[in-house]
XYZ file of C-alpha atoms in Angstrom:
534
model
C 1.209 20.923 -7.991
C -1.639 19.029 -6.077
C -2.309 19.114 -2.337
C -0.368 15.517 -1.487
C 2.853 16.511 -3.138
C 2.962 19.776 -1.735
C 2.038 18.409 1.973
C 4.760 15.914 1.530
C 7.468 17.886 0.478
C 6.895 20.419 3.062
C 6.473 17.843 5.694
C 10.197 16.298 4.908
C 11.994 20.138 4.130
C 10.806 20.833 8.014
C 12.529 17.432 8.993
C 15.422 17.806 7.118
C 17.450 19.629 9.407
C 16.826 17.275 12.343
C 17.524 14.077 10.114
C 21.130 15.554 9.649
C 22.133 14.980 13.401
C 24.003 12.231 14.482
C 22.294 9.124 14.944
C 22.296 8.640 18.928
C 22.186 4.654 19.894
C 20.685 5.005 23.679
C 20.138 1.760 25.164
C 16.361 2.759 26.315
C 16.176 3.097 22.331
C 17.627 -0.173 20.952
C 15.581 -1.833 23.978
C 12.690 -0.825 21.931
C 13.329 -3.280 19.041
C 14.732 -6.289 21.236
C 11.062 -7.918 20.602
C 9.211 -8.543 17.430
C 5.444 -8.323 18.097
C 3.007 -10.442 16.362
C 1.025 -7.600 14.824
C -0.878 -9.171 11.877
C -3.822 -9.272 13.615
C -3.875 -6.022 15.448
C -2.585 -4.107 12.864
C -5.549 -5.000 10.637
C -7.731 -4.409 12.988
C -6.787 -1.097 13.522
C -6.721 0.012 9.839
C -10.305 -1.950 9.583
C -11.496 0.302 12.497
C -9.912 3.523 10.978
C -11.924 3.050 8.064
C -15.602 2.139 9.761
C -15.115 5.309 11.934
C -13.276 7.517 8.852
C -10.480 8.119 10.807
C -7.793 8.779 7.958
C -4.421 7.476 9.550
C -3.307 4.745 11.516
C -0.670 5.788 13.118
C 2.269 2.977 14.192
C 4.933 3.877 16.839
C 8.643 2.634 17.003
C 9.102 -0.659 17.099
C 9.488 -3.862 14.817
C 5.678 -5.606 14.030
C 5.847 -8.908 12.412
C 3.248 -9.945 10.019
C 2.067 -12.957 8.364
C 3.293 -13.646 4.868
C 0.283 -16.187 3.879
C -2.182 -12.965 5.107
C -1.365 -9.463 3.378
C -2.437 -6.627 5.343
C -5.353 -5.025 3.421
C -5.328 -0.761 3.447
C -8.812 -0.306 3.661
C -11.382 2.438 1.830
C -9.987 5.919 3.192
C -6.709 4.936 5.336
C -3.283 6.037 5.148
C -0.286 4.769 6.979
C 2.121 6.464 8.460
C 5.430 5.622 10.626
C 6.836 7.588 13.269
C 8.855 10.081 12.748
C 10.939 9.973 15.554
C 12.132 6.378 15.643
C 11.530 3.835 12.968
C 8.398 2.124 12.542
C 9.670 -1.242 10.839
C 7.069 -3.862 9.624
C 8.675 -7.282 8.866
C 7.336 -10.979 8.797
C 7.610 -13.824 10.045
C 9.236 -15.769 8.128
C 12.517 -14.254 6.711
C 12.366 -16.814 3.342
C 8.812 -15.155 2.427
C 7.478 -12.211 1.730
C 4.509 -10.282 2.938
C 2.256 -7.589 1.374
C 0.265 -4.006 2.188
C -2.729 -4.422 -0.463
C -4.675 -1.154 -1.576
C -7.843 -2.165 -3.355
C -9.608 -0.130 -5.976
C -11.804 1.561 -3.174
C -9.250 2.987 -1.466
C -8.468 6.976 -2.666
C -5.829 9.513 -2.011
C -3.711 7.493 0.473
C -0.739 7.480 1.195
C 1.679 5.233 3.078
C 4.487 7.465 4.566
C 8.336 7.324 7.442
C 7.679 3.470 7.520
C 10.784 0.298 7.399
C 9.466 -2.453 5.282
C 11.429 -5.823 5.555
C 10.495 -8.234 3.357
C 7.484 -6.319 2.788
C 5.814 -5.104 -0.311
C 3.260 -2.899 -1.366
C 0.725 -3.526 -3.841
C -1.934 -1.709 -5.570
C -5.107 -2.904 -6.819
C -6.529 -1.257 -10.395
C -8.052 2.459 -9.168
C -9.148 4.889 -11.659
C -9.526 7.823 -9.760
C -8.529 11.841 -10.274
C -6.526 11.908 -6.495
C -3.589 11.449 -5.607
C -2.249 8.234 -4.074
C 1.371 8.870 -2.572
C 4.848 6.419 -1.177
C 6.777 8.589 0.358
C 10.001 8.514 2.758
C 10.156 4.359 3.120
C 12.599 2.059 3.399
C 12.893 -1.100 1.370
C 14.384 -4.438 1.796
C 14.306 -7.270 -0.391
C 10.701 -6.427 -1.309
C 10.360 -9.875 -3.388
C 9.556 -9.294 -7.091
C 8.366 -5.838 -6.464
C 9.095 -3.356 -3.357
C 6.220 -1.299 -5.222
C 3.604 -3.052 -7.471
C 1.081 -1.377 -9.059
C -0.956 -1.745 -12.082
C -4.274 -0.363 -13.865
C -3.533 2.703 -11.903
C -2.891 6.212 -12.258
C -1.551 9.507 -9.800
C 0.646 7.720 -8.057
C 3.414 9.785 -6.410
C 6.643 7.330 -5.056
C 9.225 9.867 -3.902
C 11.619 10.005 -1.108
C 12.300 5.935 -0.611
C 15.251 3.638 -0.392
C 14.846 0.443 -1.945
C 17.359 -1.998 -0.830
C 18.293 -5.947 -1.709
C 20.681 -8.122 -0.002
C 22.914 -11.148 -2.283
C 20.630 -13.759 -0.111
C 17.703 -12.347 -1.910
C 19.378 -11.327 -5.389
C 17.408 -12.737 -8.825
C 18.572 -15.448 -10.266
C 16.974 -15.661 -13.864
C 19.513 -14.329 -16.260
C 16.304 -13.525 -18.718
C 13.817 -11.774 -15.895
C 10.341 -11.849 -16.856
C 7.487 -9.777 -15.163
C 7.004 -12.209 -13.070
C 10.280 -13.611 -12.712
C 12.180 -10.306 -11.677
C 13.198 -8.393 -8.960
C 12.967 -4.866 -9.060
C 12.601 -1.532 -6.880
C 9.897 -0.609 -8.901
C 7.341 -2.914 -10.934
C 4.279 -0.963 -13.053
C 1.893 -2.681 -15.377
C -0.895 -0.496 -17.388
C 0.008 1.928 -14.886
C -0.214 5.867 -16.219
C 0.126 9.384 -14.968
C 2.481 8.841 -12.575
C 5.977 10.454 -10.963
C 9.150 8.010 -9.665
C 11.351 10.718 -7.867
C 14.024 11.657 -5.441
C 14.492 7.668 -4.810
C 17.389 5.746 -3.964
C 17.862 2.390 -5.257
C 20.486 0.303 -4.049
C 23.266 0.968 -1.573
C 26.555 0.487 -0.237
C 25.752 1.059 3.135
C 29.371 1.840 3.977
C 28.759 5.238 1.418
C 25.430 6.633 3.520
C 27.924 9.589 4.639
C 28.568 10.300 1.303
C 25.127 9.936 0.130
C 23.812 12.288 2.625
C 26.132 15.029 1.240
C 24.109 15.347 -1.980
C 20.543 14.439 -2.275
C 17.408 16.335 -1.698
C 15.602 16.774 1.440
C 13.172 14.291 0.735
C 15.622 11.287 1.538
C 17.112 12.236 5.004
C 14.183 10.901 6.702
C 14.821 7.261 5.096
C 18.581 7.797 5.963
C 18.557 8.626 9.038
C 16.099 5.233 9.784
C 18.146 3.223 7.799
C 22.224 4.698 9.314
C 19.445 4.199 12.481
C 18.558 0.139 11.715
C 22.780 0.003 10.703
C 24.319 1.375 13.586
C 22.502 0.813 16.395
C 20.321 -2.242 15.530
C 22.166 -4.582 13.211
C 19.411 -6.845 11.950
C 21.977 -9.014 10.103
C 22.342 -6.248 7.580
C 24.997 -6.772 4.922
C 26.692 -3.811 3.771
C 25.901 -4.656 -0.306
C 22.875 -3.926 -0.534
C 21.970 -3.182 -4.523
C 21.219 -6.775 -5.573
C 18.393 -5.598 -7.842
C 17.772 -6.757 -11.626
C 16.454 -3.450 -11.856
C 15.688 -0.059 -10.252
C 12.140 0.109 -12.724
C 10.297 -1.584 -14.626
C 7.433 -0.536 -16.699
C 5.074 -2.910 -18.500
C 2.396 -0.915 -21.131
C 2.222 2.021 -19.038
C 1.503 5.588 -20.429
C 3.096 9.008 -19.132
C 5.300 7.892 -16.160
C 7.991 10.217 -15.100
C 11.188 8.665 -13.538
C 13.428 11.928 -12.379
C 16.804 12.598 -9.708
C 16.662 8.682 -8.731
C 19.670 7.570 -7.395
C 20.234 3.906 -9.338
C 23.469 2.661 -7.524
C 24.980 -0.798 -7.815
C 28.181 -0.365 -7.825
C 29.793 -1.671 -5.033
C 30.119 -5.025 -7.116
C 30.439 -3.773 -10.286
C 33.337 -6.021 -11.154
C 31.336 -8.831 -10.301
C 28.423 -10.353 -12.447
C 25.210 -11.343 -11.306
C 21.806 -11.583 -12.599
C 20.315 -7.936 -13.756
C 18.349 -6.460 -16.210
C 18.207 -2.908 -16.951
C 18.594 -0.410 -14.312
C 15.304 1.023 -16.119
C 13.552 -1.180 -18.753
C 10.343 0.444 -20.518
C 8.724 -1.880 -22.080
C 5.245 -1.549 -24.532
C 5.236 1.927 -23.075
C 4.144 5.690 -24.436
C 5.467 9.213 -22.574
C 8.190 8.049 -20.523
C 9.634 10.772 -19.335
C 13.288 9.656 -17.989
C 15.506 12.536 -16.551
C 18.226 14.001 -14.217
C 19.334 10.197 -12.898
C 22.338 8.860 -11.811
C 23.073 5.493 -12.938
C 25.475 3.152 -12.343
C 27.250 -0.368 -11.856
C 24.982 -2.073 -13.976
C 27.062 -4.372 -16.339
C 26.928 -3.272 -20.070
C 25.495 -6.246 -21.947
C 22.086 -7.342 -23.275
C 20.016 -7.812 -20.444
C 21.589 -5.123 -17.943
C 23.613 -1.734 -18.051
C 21.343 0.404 -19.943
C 17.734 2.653 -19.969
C 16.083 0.040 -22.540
C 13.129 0.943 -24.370
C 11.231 -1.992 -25.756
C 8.479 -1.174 -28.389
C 8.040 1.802 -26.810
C 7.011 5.537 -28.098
C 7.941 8.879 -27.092
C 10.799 8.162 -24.783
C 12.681 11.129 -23.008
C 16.386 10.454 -21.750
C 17.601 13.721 -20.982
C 20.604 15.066 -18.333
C 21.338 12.249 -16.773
C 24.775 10.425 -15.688
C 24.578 7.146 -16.624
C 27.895 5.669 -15.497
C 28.980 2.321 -17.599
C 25.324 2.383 -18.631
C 23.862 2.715 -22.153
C 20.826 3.823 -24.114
C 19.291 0.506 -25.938
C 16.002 1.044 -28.362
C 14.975 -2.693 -29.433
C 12.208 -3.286 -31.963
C 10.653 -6.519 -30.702
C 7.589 -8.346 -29.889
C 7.351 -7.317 -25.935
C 4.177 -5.522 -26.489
C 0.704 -5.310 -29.007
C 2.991 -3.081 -31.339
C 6.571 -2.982 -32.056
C 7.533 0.078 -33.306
C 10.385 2.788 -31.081
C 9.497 6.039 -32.348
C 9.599 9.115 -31.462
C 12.619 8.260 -28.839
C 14.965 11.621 -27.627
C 18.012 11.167 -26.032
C 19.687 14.755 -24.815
C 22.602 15.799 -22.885
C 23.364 12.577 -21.310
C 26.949 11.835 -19.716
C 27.872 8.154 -20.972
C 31.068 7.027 -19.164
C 32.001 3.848 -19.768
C 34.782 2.331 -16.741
C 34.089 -1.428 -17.374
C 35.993 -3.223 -20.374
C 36.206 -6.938 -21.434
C 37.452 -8.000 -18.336
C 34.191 -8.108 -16.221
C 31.886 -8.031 -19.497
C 32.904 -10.244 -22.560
C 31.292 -9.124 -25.714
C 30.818 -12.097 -27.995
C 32.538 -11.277 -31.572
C 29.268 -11.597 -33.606
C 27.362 -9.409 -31.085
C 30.031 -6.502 -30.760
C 28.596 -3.235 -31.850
C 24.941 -4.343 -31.924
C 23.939 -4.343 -28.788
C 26.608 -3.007 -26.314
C 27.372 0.478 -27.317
C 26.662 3.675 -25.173
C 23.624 4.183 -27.559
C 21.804 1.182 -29.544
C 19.024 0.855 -32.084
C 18.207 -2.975 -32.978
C 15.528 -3.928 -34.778
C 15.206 -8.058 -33.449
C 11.975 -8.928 -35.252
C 13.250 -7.494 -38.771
C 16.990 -8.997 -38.032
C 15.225 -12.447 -37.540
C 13.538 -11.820 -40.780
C 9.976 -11.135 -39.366
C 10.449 -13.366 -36.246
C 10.989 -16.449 -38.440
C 14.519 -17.598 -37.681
C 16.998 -17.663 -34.748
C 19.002 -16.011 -33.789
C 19.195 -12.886 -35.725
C 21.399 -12.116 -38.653
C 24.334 -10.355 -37.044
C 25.777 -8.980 -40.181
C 25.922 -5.709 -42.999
C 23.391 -8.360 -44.815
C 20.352 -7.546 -42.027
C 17.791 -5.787 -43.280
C 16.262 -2.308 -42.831
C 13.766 -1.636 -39.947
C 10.549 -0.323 -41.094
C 9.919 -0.330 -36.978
C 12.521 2.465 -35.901
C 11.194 5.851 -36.230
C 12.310 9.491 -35.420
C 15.186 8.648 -33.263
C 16.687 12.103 -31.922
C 20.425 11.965 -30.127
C 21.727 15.454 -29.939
C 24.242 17.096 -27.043
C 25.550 14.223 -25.158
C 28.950 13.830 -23.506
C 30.845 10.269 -23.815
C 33.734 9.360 -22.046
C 35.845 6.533 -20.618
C 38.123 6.115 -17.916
C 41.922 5.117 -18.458
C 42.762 2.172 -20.662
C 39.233 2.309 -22.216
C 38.081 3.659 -25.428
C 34.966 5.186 -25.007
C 31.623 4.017 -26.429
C 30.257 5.365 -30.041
C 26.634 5.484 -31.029
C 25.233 2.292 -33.072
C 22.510 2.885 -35.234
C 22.271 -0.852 -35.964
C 19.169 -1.791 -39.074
C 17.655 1.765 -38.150
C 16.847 3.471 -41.545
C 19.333 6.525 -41.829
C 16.590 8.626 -42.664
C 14.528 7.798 -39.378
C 18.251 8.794 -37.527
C 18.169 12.582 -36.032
C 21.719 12.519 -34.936
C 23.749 16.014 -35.078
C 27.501 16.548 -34.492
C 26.798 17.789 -30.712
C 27.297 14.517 -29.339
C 31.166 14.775 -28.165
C 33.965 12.951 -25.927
C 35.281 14.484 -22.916
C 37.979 12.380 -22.730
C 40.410 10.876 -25.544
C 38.534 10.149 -28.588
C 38.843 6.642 -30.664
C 41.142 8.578 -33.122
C 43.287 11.438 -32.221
C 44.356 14.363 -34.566
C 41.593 13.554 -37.044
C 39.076 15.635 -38.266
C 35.761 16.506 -36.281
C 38.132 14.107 -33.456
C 35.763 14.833 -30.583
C 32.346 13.965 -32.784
C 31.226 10.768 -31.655
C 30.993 8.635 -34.567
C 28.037 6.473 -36.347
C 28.125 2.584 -36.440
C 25.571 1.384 -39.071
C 24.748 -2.310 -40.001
C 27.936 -3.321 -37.680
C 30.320 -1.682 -41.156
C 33.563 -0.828 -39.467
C 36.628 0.399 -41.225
C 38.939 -2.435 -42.246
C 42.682 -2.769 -40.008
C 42.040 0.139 -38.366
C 42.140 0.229 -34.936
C 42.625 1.884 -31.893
C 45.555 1.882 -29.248
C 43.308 -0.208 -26.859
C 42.436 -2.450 -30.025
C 38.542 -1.435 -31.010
C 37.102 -1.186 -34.360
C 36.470 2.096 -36.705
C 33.480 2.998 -37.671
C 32.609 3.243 -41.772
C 31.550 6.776 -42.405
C 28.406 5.612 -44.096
C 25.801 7.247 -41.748
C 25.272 11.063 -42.104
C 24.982 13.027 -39.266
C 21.884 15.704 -39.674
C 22.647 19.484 -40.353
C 19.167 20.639 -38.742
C 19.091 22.191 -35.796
C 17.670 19.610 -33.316
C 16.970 21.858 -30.939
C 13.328 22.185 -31.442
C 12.720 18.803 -30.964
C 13.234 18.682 -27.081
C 10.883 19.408 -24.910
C 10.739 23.323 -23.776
C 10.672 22.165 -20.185
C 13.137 19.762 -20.297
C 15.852 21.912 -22.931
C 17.612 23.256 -20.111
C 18.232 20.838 -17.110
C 21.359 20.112 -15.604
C 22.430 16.835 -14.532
C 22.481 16.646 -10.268
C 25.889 16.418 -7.991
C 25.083 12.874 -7.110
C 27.525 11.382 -9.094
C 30.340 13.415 -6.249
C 29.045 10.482 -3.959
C 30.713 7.897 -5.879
C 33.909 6.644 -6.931
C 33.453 3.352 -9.780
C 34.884 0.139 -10.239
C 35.126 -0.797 -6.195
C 36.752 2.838 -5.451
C 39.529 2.778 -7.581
C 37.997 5.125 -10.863
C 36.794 9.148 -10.009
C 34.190 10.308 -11.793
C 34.270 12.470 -14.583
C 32.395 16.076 -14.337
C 29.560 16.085 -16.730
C 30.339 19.905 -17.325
C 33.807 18.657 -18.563
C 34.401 20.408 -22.094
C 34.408 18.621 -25.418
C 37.588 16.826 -26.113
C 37.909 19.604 -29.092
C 38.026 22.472 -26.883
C 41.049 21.231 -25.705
C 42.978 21.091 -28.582
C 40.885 23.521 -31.221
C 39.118 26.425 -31.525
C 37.073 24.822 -33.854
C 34.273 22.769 -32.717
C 30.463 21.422 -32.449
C 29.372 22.206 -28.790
């Protein structure tokens, strides 16, 4: 592990302890933040000076400094950041309706921008090809405009330890979000070599007790500024605060790791707005995706899912993804448009949304919104030339979908729900690595049948004619084989053997009224037989 990482980690484990006592509201305290001080100017001054004399910090106390939206702040050649640590350091603008921006150019190396509040505040970074690390670490977030973090044509950079939060005054409101268009926690283009860790994004801010009983040590710094801003502050903060079309997004990026994120919008998940995916990869190679908890995204097309667009060597592995899917789309996002090489390993899918919040329309049922897709659009719109696809056992076979490997993962579904199955949609059967490890936890679509806690195979949308089950979905056709190797080999050694992290014991779904299911929970099978694939 490099120097920056290790000095940040260690930095946050010693203040872990002190960010677990109660937040104290003393009046000499909250006096503090009664005045917002014009600090556009002085502020770059400061780093400007820090730079000429190679001082390597600039330093800002407690307090709230206001900034100019129509000005960024520029981090110069050689200058970090850095908040206090004993109060928060909150940098906000102006005007509420815009947002303003921390710009690190190319020049600037191995900084790192670290204990500060931004609201309506981003950070963006220039193109920097460079072997050291950059690091954002232990910030808060709030309504960071398209992009709390933007980076692109970069590599080592290390975002761990933030909250990224987003009010319904500044929620998205393009139901198809573009790169431009969105708003995410997250937003990387041509970005590489890179970690996304220990984040948070999106809160109920009523839940922070909860939250604080199960995430690393790297967060309690952010929490305690943020119960802090809450509490004793105010600052017309509305509890909801996960209004995000997405936690990341990566555009053409290569080797990006995204591990034990907290993705969490669901204190409306019974009510629709504008998302995309909690993580959408787009045009991307060596996405490493693991140990997250996921949840309140809707499941439909253009939210609820980790979505991999054109993208190669994908890893989903051990995390809880809570009413949210797997979706691997063949498409013209990106200068190529195969999915290959895509492995998706001891997941929890538990599905606690139905029709009722999220329609399915007839002709898209089973394409799209099951727990985990393969759709080739380009092929299914016969080589891009018609519209919309052909939604029927007449679409042809993808010549795009390649080495798909789902092996090990749990599926369930809370009461009155039948739980989701995996769709192999136009993938070629022989490109489909699928084993009978994949199991239900809780009741499966058909009880007392053989192999009952297998999760079946949907191919080319061929379901089993008047069957149905008690809550009225559609069979599966036993057309696709499942594979009799031993898919075992084709996970990663370091990555065979993770277990999915207690944040899920922080939540309770569908506006409190669902538990969560334990992702240790034993196959449906073991219940009933001695006899089964686990």
């Amino acid at each position: 592990m490099k120097f920056i990482s290790i000095a940040c980690s260690i930095t946050l484990l010693a203040l872990s302890i002190a960010a677990q006592e109660p937040v104290q509201c003393s009046l000499n305290e909250v006096q503090i933040y009664e005045t917002e001080m014009d600090y556009s100017i002085t502020l770059q001054d400061m780093i400007d000076e820090a730079s000429r004399t190679q001082m390597s910090v600039v330093y800002l106390r407690p307090g709230v400094f206001a900034i100019d939206p129509e000005n960024p702040i520029i981090l110069r050649s050689g200058v970090s950041l850095k908040g206090s640590l004993d109060l928060p350091s909150i940098i906000s603008v102006k005007d509420k309706n815009s947002t303003g921006a921390i710009i690190v150019y190319d020049d600037n190396q191995g900084w790192d921008i670290q204990n500060i509040v931004f609201e309506n505040v981003h950070i963006e970074i220039q193109e920097t090809e460079n072997d050291d690390e950059s690091a954002i670490f232990s910030n808060v977030f709030f309504n960071g405009g398209r992009g709390s973090v933007i980076a692109q044509n970069g590599e080592q950079l290390y975002i761990e330890g933030n909250i990224f939060l987003r009010d319904e005054t500044h929620a998205g409101h393009e139901m198809l979000p573009t790169y431009n268009g969105t708003n995410t926690g997250i937003l990387f283009r041509t970005q590489k070599n890179s970690i996304i860790s220990n984040n948070i994004f999106g809160m109920d801010l009523r839940k922070m007790d909860n939250l604080e009983q199960v995430v690393n040590p790297q967060l309690r710094r952010p929490l305690r500024n943020l119960k802090f801003i809450h509490e004793c502050l105010g600052r017309n903060l509305t509890n909801e605060q996960g209004y995000i079309a997405s936690g990341v997004q990566l555009y053409n990026s290569v080797d990006v790791t995204i591990k034990e994120n907290i993705m969490n919008a669901t204190f409306p998940d019974t009510k629709v707005f504008s998302q995309d995916h909690a993580i959408s990869v787009v045009g991307s190679n060596q996405t490493y995706i693991y140990q997250n908890f996921i949840a309140g995204w809707q499941l439909y097309d253009f939210g609820g899912a980790v979505r991999f667009t054109s993208a190669v060597d994908g890893y989903v592995i051990s995390n809880y993804l809570a009413n949210t899917g797997v979706m691997m789309y063949a498409a013209t996002h990106a200068d190529y448009k195969q999915v290959s090489n895509i492995v998706v390993y001891k997941n929890l899918l538990y599905r606690f949304l139905g029709q009722d919040v999220s329609p399915v329309p007839e002709e898209l049922d089973g394409w799209l919104y099951e727990g985990i897709t393969f759709f080739d659009f380009y092929t299914a719109r016969l080589n891009n030339t018609i519209r919309p696809p052909i939604w029927n056992t007449s679409v042809p076979i993808s010549p795009w979908g390649r080495h798909i490997v789902v092996s090990n993962n749990r599926f369930g579904a809370s009461e009155g729900l039948d739980p989701n199955v995996i769709s192999l949609g136009n993938l070629n059967p022989a490109e489909a690595y699928v084993d009978q490890k994949n199991c239900y936890i809780t009741e499966p679509l058909l009880a007392d049948t053989e192999h009952q806690a297998t999760v079946p195979l949907l191919w080319r949308q061929t379901y089993r004619q008047g069957v149905y089950t008690r809550y009225g979905s559609k069979i599966p056709e036993r057309i696709a084989k499942y594979t009799e190797s031993d898919l075992n080999d084709q996970i990663p050694a370091q990555l065979r053997n993770l277990y999915i992290p207690n944040f899920w014991k922080a939540f309770n779904l569908k506006n409190d009224t669902i538990p969560m299911i334990d992702p240790a929970a034993p196959c449906y099978i073991q219940l009933n037989q001695s006899n089964n694939y686990n």
